[in-house]
Structures are given as C-alpha cells and as structure tokens.
PDB file of C-alpha atoms and ligand atoms in Angstrom:
ATOM      1  CA  MET S   1      29.729-114.273 -10.972  1.00 93.00           C
ATOM      2  CA  THR S   2      26.630-114.652  -9.115  1.00 96.00           C
ATOM      3  CA  GLN S   3      27.365-118.518  -7.967  1.00 97.00           C
ATOM      4  CA  ARG S   4      30.879-116.926  -6.650  1.00 97.00           C
ATOM      5  CA  THR S   5      28.982-113.951  -4.831  1.00 97.00           C
ATOM      6  CA  ILE S   6      26.739-116.622  -3.153  1.00 98.00           C
ATOM      7  CA  GLU S   7      29.803-118.498  -2.605  1.00 97.00           C
ATOM      8  CA  LYS S   8      31.870-116.153  -0.800  1.00 96.00           C
ATOM      9  CA  TYR S   9      29.689-114.284   1.316  1.00 96.00           C
ATOM     10  CA  GLY S  10      27.936-118.145   2.612  1.00 97.00           C
ATOM     11  CA  MET S  11      24.384-116.900   1.200  1.00 98.00           C
ATOM     12  CA  PHE S  12      22.808-119.986   1.257  1.00 97.00           C
ATOM     13  CA  ASP S  13      23.129-123.768  -0.126  1.00 96.00           C
ATOM     14  CA  PRO S  14      21.364-125.721  -2.752  1.00 96.00           C
ATOM     15  CA  ALA S  15      19.135-127.575   0.469  1.00 97.00           C
ATOM     16  CA  ASP S  16      17.956-124.020   1.467  1.00 97.00           C
ATOM     17  CA  ARG S  17      14.740-122.322   0.428  1.00 98.00           C
ATOM     18  CA  VAL S  18      15.118-118.959  -0.824  1.00 98.00           C
ATOM     19  CA  LEU S  19      12.819-116.032  -1.264  1.00 98.00           C
ATOM     20  CA  VAL S  20      13.401-113.913  -3.902  1.00 98.00           C
ATOM     21  CA  ALA S  21      11.495-111.027  -3.582  1.00 98.00           C
ATOM     22  CA  VAL S  22      10.533-109.970  -7.132  1.00 97.00           C
ATOM     23  CA  SER S  23       9.203-106.435  -8.240  1.00 94.00           C
ATOM     24  CA  GLY S  24       8.408-106.981 -12.224  1.00 95.00           C
ATOM     25  CA  GLY S  25      11.759-105.040 -12.834  1.00 95.00           C
ATOM     26  CA  LYS S  26      14.886-106.615 -14.914  1.00 96.00           C
ATOM     27  CA  ASP S  27      17.013-106.803 -11.732  1.00 97.00           C
ATOM     28  CA  SER S  28      15.107-109.045  -9.510  1.00 97.00           C
ATOM     29  CA  LEU S  29      13.388-111.307 -12.317  1.00 98.00           C
ATOM     30  CA  ALA S  30      16.853-111.865 -13.585  1.00 98.00           C
ATOM     31  CA  LEU S  31      18.370-112.556 -10.294  1.00 98.00           C
ATOM     32  CA  TRP S  32      15.420-115.262  -9.905  1.00 98.00           C
ATOM     33  CA  ASP S  33      16.160-116.685 -13.378  1.00 98.00           C
ATOM     34  CA  VAL S  34      19.652-117.278 -12.454  1.00 98.00           C
ATOM     35  CA  LEU S  35      19.172-118.606  -9.171  1.00 98.00           C
ATOM     36  CA  LEU S  36      16.790-121.134 -10.966  1.00 98.00           C
ATOM     37  CA  ARG S  37      18.905-121.915 -13.416  1.00 98.00           C
ATOM     38  CA  LEU S  38      21.671-122.577 -11.085  1.00 98.00           C
ATOM     39  CA  GLY S  39      19.534-124.745  -9.727  1.00 97.00           C
ATOM     40  CA  TYR S  40      18.615-123.200  -6.117  1.00 98.00           C
ATOM     41  CA  GLN S  41      15.057-123.620  -4.419  1.00 98.00           C
ATOM     42  CA  ALA S  42      14.043-120.165  -5.007  1.00 98.00           C
ATOM     43  CA  GLU S  43      10.273-119.181  -4.811  1.00 98.00           C
ATOM     44  CA  GLY S  44       9.285-115.602  -5.825  1.00 98.00           C
ATOM     45  CA  MET S  45       7.327-113.316  -3.803  1.00 98.00           C
ATOM     46  CA  TYR S  46       5.651-110.223  -4.940  1.00 97.00           C
ATOM     47  CA  ILE S  47       3.582-107.857  -2.917  1.00 95.00           C
ATOM     48  CA  SER S  48       0.980-105.744  -4.726  1.00 91.00           C
ATOM     49  CA  LEU S  49       1.256-102.593  -3.201  1.00 88.00           C
ATOM     50  CA  GLY S  50      -1.331-100.720  -5.249  1.00 82.00           C
ATOM     51  CA  ILE S  51       0.730 -98.065  -6.626  1.00 77.00           C
ATOM     52  CA  ASP S  52      -0.376 -95.282  -8.687  1.00 66.00           C
ATOM     53  CA  GLU S  53      -3.733 -97.787  -9.162  1.00 57.00           C
ATOM     54  CA  ASP S  54      -4.822 -94.958 -11.817  1.00 52.00           C
ATOM     55  CA  LEU S  55      -1.806 -95.479 -14.282  1.00 57.00           C
ATOM     56  CA  GLY S  56      -1.875 -99.592 -13.088  1.00 63.00           C
ATOM     57  CA  TYR S  57       2.026 -99.501 -12.340  1.00 67.00           C
ATOM     58  CA  SER S  58       1.326-102.409  -9.859  1.00 69.00           C
ATOM     59  CA  ASP S  59      -1.061-104.328 -12.309  1.00 76.00           C
ATOM     60  CA  SER S  60       1.561-104.299 -14.950  1.00 86.00           C
ATOM     61  CA  SER S  61       4.535-105.188 -12.652  1.00 90.00           C
ATOM     62  CA  LEU S  62       2.486-108.385 -11.482  1.00 92.00           C
ATOM     63  CA  GLN S  63       1.719-109.064 -14.896  1.00 93.00           C
ATOM     64  CA  MET S  64       5.079-109.177 -15.822  1.00 95.00           C
ATOM     65  CA  CYS S  65       6.313-111.557 -12.690  1.00 97.00           C
ATOM     66  CA  ARG S  66       3.282-114.089 -13.780  1.00 97.00           C
ATOM     67  CA  GLN S  67       4.394-113.871 -17.512  1.00 96.00           C
ATOM     68  CA  PHE S  68       8.469-115.020 -16.278  1.00 97.00           C
ATOM     69  CA  VAL S  69       6.913-117.790 -14.337  1.00 98.00           C
ATOM     70  CA  SER S  70       4.750-119.051 -17.468  1.00 97.00           C
ATOM     71  CA  GLY S  71       7.064-118.384 -20.302  1.00 95.00           C
ATOM     72  CA  GLN S  72      10.609-119.074 -18.431  1.00 95.00           C
ATOM     73  CA  HIS S  73       9.999-121.574 -15.321  1.00 97.00           C
ATOM     74  CA  PRO S  74       6.386-122.861 -15.634  1.00 96.00           C
ATOM     75  CA  GLY S  75       7.349-125.004 -12.423  1.00 93.00           C
ATOM     76  CA  ALA S  76       8.390-122.058 -10.402  1.00 97.00           C
ATOM     77  CA  THR S  77       6.298-120.810  -7.125  1.00 98.00           C
ATOM     78  CA  LEU S  78       5.189-116.649  -7.151  1.00 98.00           C
ATOM     79  CA  HIS S  79       3.672-115.850  -4.271  1.00 97.00           C
ATOM     80  CA  VAL S  80       1.450-113.207  -4.332  1.00 96.00           C
ATOM     81  CA  VAL S  81       0.438-110.554  -1.035  1.00 94.00           C
ATOM     82  CA  ASP S  82      -2.176-107.802  -1.872  1.00 92.00           C
ATOM     83  CA  VAL S  83      -2.027-105.076   0.535  1.00 90.00           C
ATOM     84  CA  GLU S  84      -5.546-103.692  -0.611  1.00 89.00           C
ATOM     85  CA  GLY S  85      -6.818-107.187  -0.270  1.00 90.00           C
ATOM     86  CA  GLU S  86      -5.361-108.262   2.726  1.00 88.00           C
ATOM     87  CA  TYR S  87      -5.174-105.118   5.001  1.00 87.00           C
ATOM     88  CA  GLY S  88      -8.194-102.837   3.354  1.00 86.00           C
ATOM     89  CA  GLN S  89      -6.036-100.184   1.497  1.00 85.00           C
ATOM     90  CA  SER S  90      -3.530 -99.629  -1.004  1.00 84.00           C
ATOM     91  CA  ILE S  91       0.199 -98.192  -0.458  1.00 85.00           C
ATOM     92  CA  SER S  92      -1.269 -95.234  -2.401  1.00 81.00           C
ATOM     93  CA  THR S  93      -4.355 -94.338  -0.398  1.00 83.00           C
ATOM     94  CA  LEU S  94      -2.797 -95.337   3.061  1.00 80.00           C
ATOM     95  CA  ALA S  95       0.287 -93.128   2.379  1.00 78.00           C
ATOM     96  CA  ARG S  96      -2.476 -90.375   1.491  1.00 77.00           C
ATOM     97  CA  THR S  97      -4.462 -90.638   4.521  1.00 77.00           C
ATOM     98  CA  LYS S  98      -1.312 -90.674   7.044  1.00 73.00           C
ATOM     99  CA  GLN S  99       0.586 -87.968   5.337  1.00 67.00           C
ATOM    100  CA  ARG S 100      -2.597 -86.075   4.574  1.00 65.00           C
ATOM    101  CA  GLY S 101      -1.471 -86.220   0.906  1.00 60.00           C
ATOM    102  CA  ARG S 102       2.047 -84.576   1.251  1.00 67.00           C
ATOM    103  CA  GLY S 103       4.949 -86.157   0.002  1.00 69.00           C
ATOM    104  CA  LYS S 104       5.876 -89.668  -1.529  1.00 76.00           C
ATOM    105  CA  PRO S 105       4.665 -92.741  -0.110  1.00 81.00           C
ATOM    106  CA  CYS S 106       8.112 -94.009   0.458  1.00 86.00           C
ATOM    107  CA  SER S 107       8.392 -94.580   4.058  1.00 85.00           C
ATOM    108  CA  VAL S 108       5.018 -96.343   4.489  1.00 86.00           C
ATOM    109  CA  CYS S 109       5.558 -98.474   1.207  1.00 89.00           C
ATOM    110  CA  GLY S 110       9.448 -99.573   2.683  1.00 91.00           C
ATOM    111  CA  LEU S 111       7.752-100.182   5.999  1.00 91.00           C
ATOM    112  CA  VAL S 112       4.443-102.387   4.604  1.00 92.00           C
ATOM    113  CA  LYS S 113       7.017-104.236   2.401  1.00 94.00           C
ATOM    114  CA  ARG S 114       9.948-105.172   4.831  1.00 95.00           C
ATOM    115  CA  HIS S 115       6.886-106.197   7.396  1.00 95.00           C
ATOM    116  CA  ILE S 116       5.362-108.473   4.895  1.00 96.00           C
ATOM    117  CA  MET S 117       8.424-109.758   3.228  1.00 97.00           C
ATOM    118  CA  ASN S 118      10.002-111.070   6.839  1.00 96.00           C
ATOM    119  CA  ARG S 119       6.642-112.254   7.992  1.00 95.00           C
ATOM    120  CA  PHE S 120       6.186-114.471   4.991  1.00 96.00           C
ATOM    121  CA  ALA S 121       9.931-115.614   5.397  1.00 97.00           C
ATOM    122  CA  ARG S 122       9.538-116.548   8.594  1.00 95.00           C
ATOM    123  CA  GLU S 123       6.374-117.982   8.608  1.00 95.00           C
ATOM    124  CA  GLY S 124       7.471-120.220   5.524  1.00 96.00           C
ATOM    125  CA  ASP S 125      10.602-121.298   7.038  1.00 95.00           C
ATOM    126  CA  PHE S 126      12.847-119.699   4.090  1.00 98.00           C
ATOM    127  CA  ALA S 127      16.725-119.843   4.940  1.00 97.00           C
ATOM    128  CA  ALA S 128      16.963-115.988   3.438  1.00 98.00           C
ATOM    129  CA  ILE S 129      15.196-113.485   1.419  1.00 98.00           C
ATOM    130  CA  ALA S 130      16.899-112.599  -1.626  1.00 98.00           C
ATOM    131  CA  THR S 131      16.582-109.439  -3.324  1.00 98.00           C
ATOM    132  CA  GLY S 132      18.027-107.740  -6.468  1.00 97.00           C
ATOM    133  CA  HIS S 133      19.979-105.261  -5.387  1.00 97.00           C
ATOM    134  CA  ASN S 134      22.893-104.887  -8.073  1.00 98.00           C
ATOM    135  CA  LEU S 135      26.536-102.818  -7.846  1.00 98.00           C
ATOM    136  CA  ASP S 136      24.987 -99.971  -9.086  1.00 97.00           C
ATOM    137  CA  ASP S 137      22.257 -99.761  -6.250  1.00 96.00           C
ATOM    138  CA  GLU S 138      24.752-100.671  -3.627  1.00 97.00           C
ATOM    139  CA  VAL S 139      27.323 -98.044  -4.735  1.00 98.00           C
ATOM    140  CA  ALA S 140      24.950 -95.202  -4.927  1.00 97.00           C
ATOM    141  CA  VAL S 141      23.930 -96.491  -1.205  1.00 96.00           C
ATOM    142  CA  LEU S 142      27.225 -96.639  -0.277  1.00 97.00           C
ATOM    143  CA  MET S 143      28.128 -92.923  -1.259  1.00 96.00           C
ATOM    144  CA  GLN S 144      24.918 -91.334  -0.118  1.00 94.00           C
ATOM    145  CA  ASN S 145      25.780 -92.919   3.629  1.00 94.00           C
ATOM    146  CA  THR S 146      29.659 -92.084   3.348  1.00 95.00           C
ATOM    147  CA  LEU S 147      28.822 -88.371   2.524  1.00 94.00           C
ATOM    148  CA  HIS S 148      26.637 -87.898   5.238  1.00 93.00           C
ATOM    149  CA  TRP S 149      29.019 -90.426   7.737  1.00 92.00           C
ATOM    150  CA  GLN S 150      25.938 -92.396   8.396  1.00 90.00           C
ATOM    151  CA  ALA S 151      27.918 -94.640  10.802  1.00 89.00           C
ATOM    152  CA  GLY S 152      25.058 -96.884  11.874  1.00 88.00           C
ATOM    153  CA  TYR S 153      23.944 -97.796   7.723  1.00 90.00           C
ATOM    154  CA  LEU S 154      27.907 -97.852   7.303  1.00 92.00           C
ATOM    155  CA  ALA S 155      28.470-100.567   9.738  1.00 90.00           C
ATOM    156  CA  ARG S 156      25.230-102.628   8.508  1.00 90.00           C
ATOM    157  CA  GLN S 157      25.805-102.238   4.840  1.00 93.00           C
ATOM    158  CA  ALA S 158      26.891-105.663   3.296  1.00 94.00           C
ATOM    159  CA  PRO S 159      25.973-108.550   1.029  1.00 97.00           C
ATOM    160  CA  VAL S 160      24.378-110.407   3.853  1.00 97.00           C
ATOM    161  CA  LEU S 161      22.457-109.037   6.787  1.00 95.00           C
ATOM    162  CA  GLU S 162      22.304-112.027   9.010  1.00 94.00           C
ATOM    163  CA  GLU S 163      18.961-113.421  11.098  1.00 92.00           C
ATOM    164  CA  ARG S 164      18.300-111.848  14.349  1.00 87.00           C
ATOM    165  CA  GLU S 165      15.456-112.160  16.829  1.00 84.00           C
ATOM    166  CA  GLY S 166      12.892-112.430  14.328  1.00 88.00           C
ATOM    167  CA  LEU S 167      14.194-110.627  12.004  1.00 92.00           C
ATOM    168  CA  ALA S 168      15.026-113.105   8.819  1.00 96.00           C
ATOM    169  CA  ARG S 169      18.408-113.255   7.078  1.00 97.00           C
ATOM    170  CA  LYS S 170      18.641-110.983   3.624  1.00 97.00           C
ATOM    171  CA  VAL S 171      21.341-111.499   1.093  1.00 98.00           C
ATOM    172  CA  LYS S 172      21.954-109.675  -2.279  1.00 98.00           C
ATOM    173  CA  PRO S 173      23.307-112.303  -4.862  1.00 98.00           C
ATOM    174  CA  PHE S 174      23.809-109.424  -7.374  1.00 98.00           C
ATOM    175  CA  VAL S 175      26.255-107.215  -5.347  1.00 97.00           C
ATOM    176  CA  ARG S 176      28.949-107.543  -7.938  1.00 96.00           C
ATOM    177  CA  ILE S 177      26.594-107.264 -10.878  1.00 97.00           C
ATOM    178  CA  TYR S 178      26.525-103.847 -12.807  1.00 97.00           C
ATOM    179  CA  GLU S 179      22.868-102.608 -13.702  1.00 96.00           C
ATOM    180  CA  ARG S 180      23.654-102.529 -17.321  1.00 95.00           C
ATOM    181  CA  GLU S 181      24.935-105.899 -17.037  1.00 97.00           C
ATOM    182  CA  ALA S 182      21.381-107.451 -15.589  1.00 97.00           C
ATOM    183  CA  ALA S 183      19.469-105.486 -18.270  1.00 97.00           C
ATOM    184  CA  ALA S 184      21.764-107.057 -20.690  1.00 97.00           C
ATOM    185  CA  TYR S 185      21.096-110.583 -18.987  1.00 98.00           C
ATOM    186  CA  ALA S 186      17.510-109.649 -18.816  1.00 97.00           C
ATOM    187  CA  LEU S 187      17.395-109.103 -22.681  1.00 97.00           C
ATOM    188  CA  VAL S 188      19.178-111.985 -24.064  1.00 97.00           C
ATOM    189  CA  ARG S 189      17.089-114.513 -21.269  1.00 97.00           C
ATOM    190  CA  GLY S 190      14.067-112.970 -23.273  1.00 96.00           C
ATOM    191  CA  ILE S 191      12.888-111.985 -20.086  1.00 96.00           C
ATOM    192  CA  GLU S 192      10.081-109.396 -20.102  1.00 94.00           C
ATOM    193  CA  TYR S 193      10.350-106.820 -17.280  1.00 95.00           C
ATOM    194  CA  ILE S 194       8.752-103.390 -16.399  1.00 91.00           C
ATOM    195  CA  TYR S 195      10.505-100.850 -17.963  1.00 87.00           C
ATOM    196  CA  ASP S 196       9.320 -97.902 -15.927  1.00 82.00           C
ATOM    197  CA  GLU S 197      10.508 -97.508 -12.527  1.00 81.00           C
ATOM    198  CA  CYS S 198       8.092 -96.793  -9.481  1.00 81.00           C
ATOM    199  CA  PRO S 199       6.747 -93.208 -10.407  1.00 80.00           C
ATOM    200  CA  TYR S 200       7.625 -92.150  -6.992  1.00 82.00           C
ATOM    201  CA  ALA S 201      11.515 -93.154  -7.674  1.00 81.00           C
ATOM    202  CA  LYS S 202      11.421 -90.488  -9.807  1.00 80.00           C
ATOM    203  CA  GLY S 203      13.947 -87.358  -8.920  1.00 78.00           C
ATOM    204  CA  SER S 204      15.327 -89.896  -5.804  1.00 85.00           C
ATOM    205  CA  THR S 205      18.442 -88.873  -4.290  1.00 88.00           C
ATOM    206  CA  THR S 206      19.704 -92.662  -4.905  1.00 90.00           C
ATOM    207  CA  ASN S 207      19.116 -91.849  -9.254  1.00 90.00           C
ATOM    208  CA  PHE S 208      21.014 -88.508  -8.337  1.00 93.00           C
ATOM    209  CA  TYR S 209      24.243 -90.536  -7.135  1.00 95.00           C
ATOM    210  CA  LYS S 210      23.652 -93.184  -9.465  1.00 95.00           C
ATOM    211  CA  GLU S 211      23.952 -90.784 -12.235  1.00 95.00           C
ATOM    212  CA  LEU S 212      27.158 -89.032 -10.675  1.00 96.00           C
ATOM    213  CA  LEU S 213      28.466 -92.192 -10.189  1.00 97.00           C
ATOM    214  CA  ASN S 214      27.836 -92.965 -13.831  1.00 97.00           C
ATOM    215  CA  GLN S 215      29.999 -90.124 -14.730  1.00 97.00           C
ATOM    216  CA  LEU S 216      33.004 -91.121 -12.474  1.00 97.00           C
ATOM    217  CA  GLU S 217      32.329 -94.129 -14.388  1.00 96.00           C
ATOM    218  CA  LEU S 218      32.973 -92.938 -17.693  1.00 96.00           C
ATOM    219  CA  ARG S 219      36.160 -90.854 -16.401  1.00 97.00           C
ATOM    220  CA  SER S 220      37.672 -93.809 -14.243  1.00 96.00           C
ATOM    221  CA  PRO S 221      36.141 -97.522 -15.415  1.00 96.00           C
ATOM    222  CA  GLY S 222      36.086 -99.764 -12.722  1.00 95.00           C
ATOM    223  CA  ALA S 223      35.458 -96.794 -10.111  1.00 97.00           C
ATOM    224  CA  LYS S 224      32.369 -98.383  -8.534  1.00 97.00           C
ATOM    225  CA  GLN S 225      33.653-101.878  -8.146  1.00 96.00           C
ATOM    226  CA  GLN S 226      36.661-100.377  -6.380  1.00 97.00           C
ATOM    227  CA  PHE S 227      34.698 -98.263  -4.225  1.00 97.00           C
ATOM    228  CA  TYR S 228      32.369-100.911  -3.320  1.00 97.00           C
ATOM    229  CA  LEU S 229      34.785-103.456  -2.623  1.00 96.00           C
ATOM    230  CA  HIS S 230      37.603-101.516  -0.613  1.00 96.00           C
ATOM    231  CA  PHE S 231      35.007-100.401   1.474  1.00 96.00           C
ATOM    232  CA  LEU S 232      33.620-103.727   2.635  1.00 95.00           C
ATOM    233  CA  GLN S 233      37.407-105.103   2.525  1.00 94.00           C
ATOM    234  CA  ALA S 234      38.735-102.100   4.651  1.00 94.00           C
ATOM    235  CA  ARG S 235      36.007-102.608   6.905  1.00 91.00           C
ATOM    236  CA  ASP S 236      36.013-106.578   7.799  1.00 89.00           C
ATOM    237  CA  LYS S 237      40.081-105.706   8.196  1.00 90.00           C
ATOM    238  CA  GLY S 238      39.202-103.175  10.684  1.00 85.00           C
ATOM    239  CA  ALA S 239      40.925-100.606   8.771  1.00 84.00           C
ATOM    240  CA  VAL S 240      37.978 -98.455   9.004  1.00 84.00           C
ATOM    241  CA  SER S 241      35.633 -98.971  11.708  1.00 82.00           C
ATOM    242  CA  PHE S 242      32.286 -97.147  12.656  1.00 80.00           C
ATOM    243  CA  ALA S 243      31.233 -96.679  16.204  1.00 73.00           C
ATOM    244  CA  VAL S 244      27.876 -97.741  16.443  1.00 70.00           C
ATOM    245  CA  GLU S 245      25.160 -97.610  19.507  1.00 68.00           C
ATOM    246  CA  GLU S 246      24.305-101.267  20.653  1.00 69.00           C
ATOM    247  CA  ALA S 247      21.240-102.435  18.571  1.00 67.00           C
ATOM    248  CA  ALA S 248      18.102-101.855  20.356  1.00 74.00           C
ATOM    249  CA  GLU S 249      16.482-104.610  21.964  1.00 83.00           C
ATOM    250  CA  LEU S 250      14.157-106.579  20.032  1.00 86.00           C
ATOM    251  CA  HIS S 251      10.761-108.092  21.165  1.00 90.00           C
ATOM    252  CA  PRO S 252       7.333-109.154  19.924  1.00 91.00           C
ATOM    253  CA  CYS S 253       4.695-106.933  18.670  1.00 93.00           C
ATOM    254  CA  ARG S 254       2.001-107.542  21.091  1.00 93.00           C
ATOM    255  CA  GLN S 255      -0.454-107.456  17.630  1.00 92.00           C
ATOM    256  CA  CYS S 256       1.345-109.349  14.755  1.00 91.00           C
ATOM    257  CA  GLY S 257       4.158-111.022  17.128  1.00 91.00           C
ATOM    258  CA  GLN S 258       6.958-109.448  14.601  1.00 91.00           C
ATOM    259  CA  PRO S 259       9.918-108.208  16.494  1.00 90.00           C
ATOM    260  CA  THR S 260       9.844-104.559  17.243  1.00 91.00           C
ATOM    261  CA  THR S 261      11.884-102.102  19.113  1.00 87.00           C
ATOM    262  CA  ALA S 262       9.157 -99.577  19.672  1.00 78.00           C
ATOM    263  CA  GLY S 263       6.508 -99.814  22.254  1.00 83.00           C
ATOM    264  CA  ASP S 264       3.982-102.941  22.952  1.00 90.00           C
ATOM    265  CA  LEU S 265       2.648-102.313  19.057  1.00 92.00           C
ATOM    266  CA  CYS S 266       5.205-102.497  16.089  1.00 92.00           C
ATOM    267  CA  ALA S 267       5.345 -99.788  13.530  1.00 91.00           C
ATOM    268  CA  PHE S 268       3.297-101.488  10.677  1.00 91.00           C
ATOM    269  CA  CYS S 269       0.677-102.388  13.516  1.00 92.00           C
ATOM    270  CA  ARG S 270       0.427 -98.637  14.726  1.00 90.00           C
ATOM    271  CA  LEU S 271       0.312 -97.471  10.876  1.00 86.00           C
ATOM    272  CA  TRP S 272      -2.987 -99.452  10.362  1.00 84.00           C
ATOM    273  CA  GLU S 273      -4.516 -98.595  13.919  1.00 82.00           C
TER     274      GLU S 273
HETATM  275  S1  LIG G   1       9.626 -97.170  -2.098  1.00 92.67           S
HETATM  276 FE1  LIG G   1       8.894 -95.519  -3.039  1.00 92.67          FE
HETATM  277 FE2  LIG G   1      10.020 -97.720  -3.919  1.00 92.67          FE
HETATM  278 FE3  LIG G   1       7.713 -97.901  -2.851  1.00 92.67          FE
HETATM  279  S2  LIG G   1       6.581 -96.219  -3.143  1.00 92.67           S
HETATM  280 FE4  LIG G   1       8.098 -96.461  -5.158  1.00 92.67          FE
HETATM  281  S3  LIG G   1       9.639 -95.845  -5.100  1.00 92.67           S
HETATM  282  S4  LIG G   1       8.196 -99.119  -4.880  1.00 92.67           S
HETATM  283  S5  LIG G   1      11.657 -99.059  -3.956  1.00 92.67           S
HETATM  284 ZN1  LIG G   2       2.851-105.600  14.513  1.00 92.67          ZN
END
C-alpha cells in the first residue's frame, strides 16, 4: 500500500534521498522501516525538543529512535538536532518565557520543528521530507477544516506539498494506512516505540475528532477512507474548489536565509530574539 501511494502521488524515486521526520512513535518509525525495506534512501531526522524535561519525554523518544537503528537497521543514518544544545533553550523553557507560563507550547514547538526540518532538508539536498501522518490523522484534520470551512487549509491538504521558493517538498506516504495498521506493523516487526503521546497532545481537538471518527467507523466501516479519498478526488476533478487568496510572496530572512512572508526576520528568528 505504501509503495502504491508513493507511486500514485509521485512522491519520490529510489534515486532520491528522503528525510524521514522521526519522533520515536509508531507511525514515523514504521514509515522509516517500510521505506528502508522498500529500498529507498531514507535517512531519519530526530529533533530533540526538550519537552517535559522532568518526565524525560524527549529523552525516551530519542532512545527509541536509536534503538530502532541499532536493532532493525544498523546501517541507517539518524540525524539528531538538539534544540537546547543548538539554540540555548528547550521548547518547554522557550514557550514558558514567550507565553509567560500560559498555555501549551504547541505553536512554538510547531514553528521550531518546521524551521529546523526545512533547513536541514534544504541544506542536505534531500528530495523530500516524509512524515508519518496516517489516515486517521488526515481525516481528523479534514473534519476539523470542514467543520470550520477553512478554505485555505482545505485547498492545501494533500499527500504531497510541492517545493516552493525555499520550502522543501513534503510527502505523507502513510495517508492510506490506518493508525491501528501502523501499530500492528510495528508490533509484527518488533519495533519498540514510545507509547505515550507528547504530554501536550492530551485533550487536543485532533484527538477529540479522532474519537468521533472512530465511532463513525464502528457504525460504518470504511467511512474514514471514503471521506478522505472522495474529498481528494472531488477537489482534483474540480467538483469542489476553494477560493484561496494568492499565496503571500516569500523572501529570505535577513538572519537565517529561510523563506518568510513576514518582515525581514522570519518568525523563528524573531522568536529567539
Ligand atoms: S506540537 Fe505540541 Fe506536538 Fe510539540 S508540544 Fe507536543 S503536542 S510535540 S505534534
Ligand atoms: Zn530567520
């Protein structure tokens, strides 16, 4: 199924180098495993965020990635970027400072992850960044975007996001794989992964939609696949279209050179300033 998805959406070829974003969870490690077994040049990239240092969440997820390499694919390359080591503060500390101790660190975390992944993929000349988003993830996001009629997000939600002006290509080879299938695959392959989600994912809106969709799937098996695939087909055929504002122009950030739509400094550099 993964091979078919890669071919159907023209994600990458065996000659391409692909950077797999790994978190130590089942989806990303299963994806990395599948890509390596299919013969793709897939290198892993782990970003050590420093989340909940006291509980050691980030440390244990890195350990899972290292264990995966030594146990399953000793020749595979795992790149590790330590946010605190590289920039001086962990995500938890940075978010606490920026948000004065209020709210979850997710927006800061997302921004930092996107920036680091993109820079690493561009500088390393990777053909694409592959993420372990599965069908359940995609359907939950689709439902959320549909309920709020987020035209911009609906227009862009796709298995492949093409490269543009300094932004690396992004692909999701697991979009047809159910979450439980990824978990079953990891189990069968003896891949150890971190069971707990990031402590900040608990109670998230996405998880709420996932629960709703699980109930729907119980009553109507196949409903998730249909919702997602029919949406992609309808949009590709032009049966539904979304009036989207022209994408804002990108220009290089004065400090880091990464593309930004903001002023002369990108959001990442402003965050650290
Ligand atoms: S954004 Fe938020 Fe995730 Fe970062 S802080 Fe955790 S839940 S890891 S996908
Ligand atoms: Zn910048």
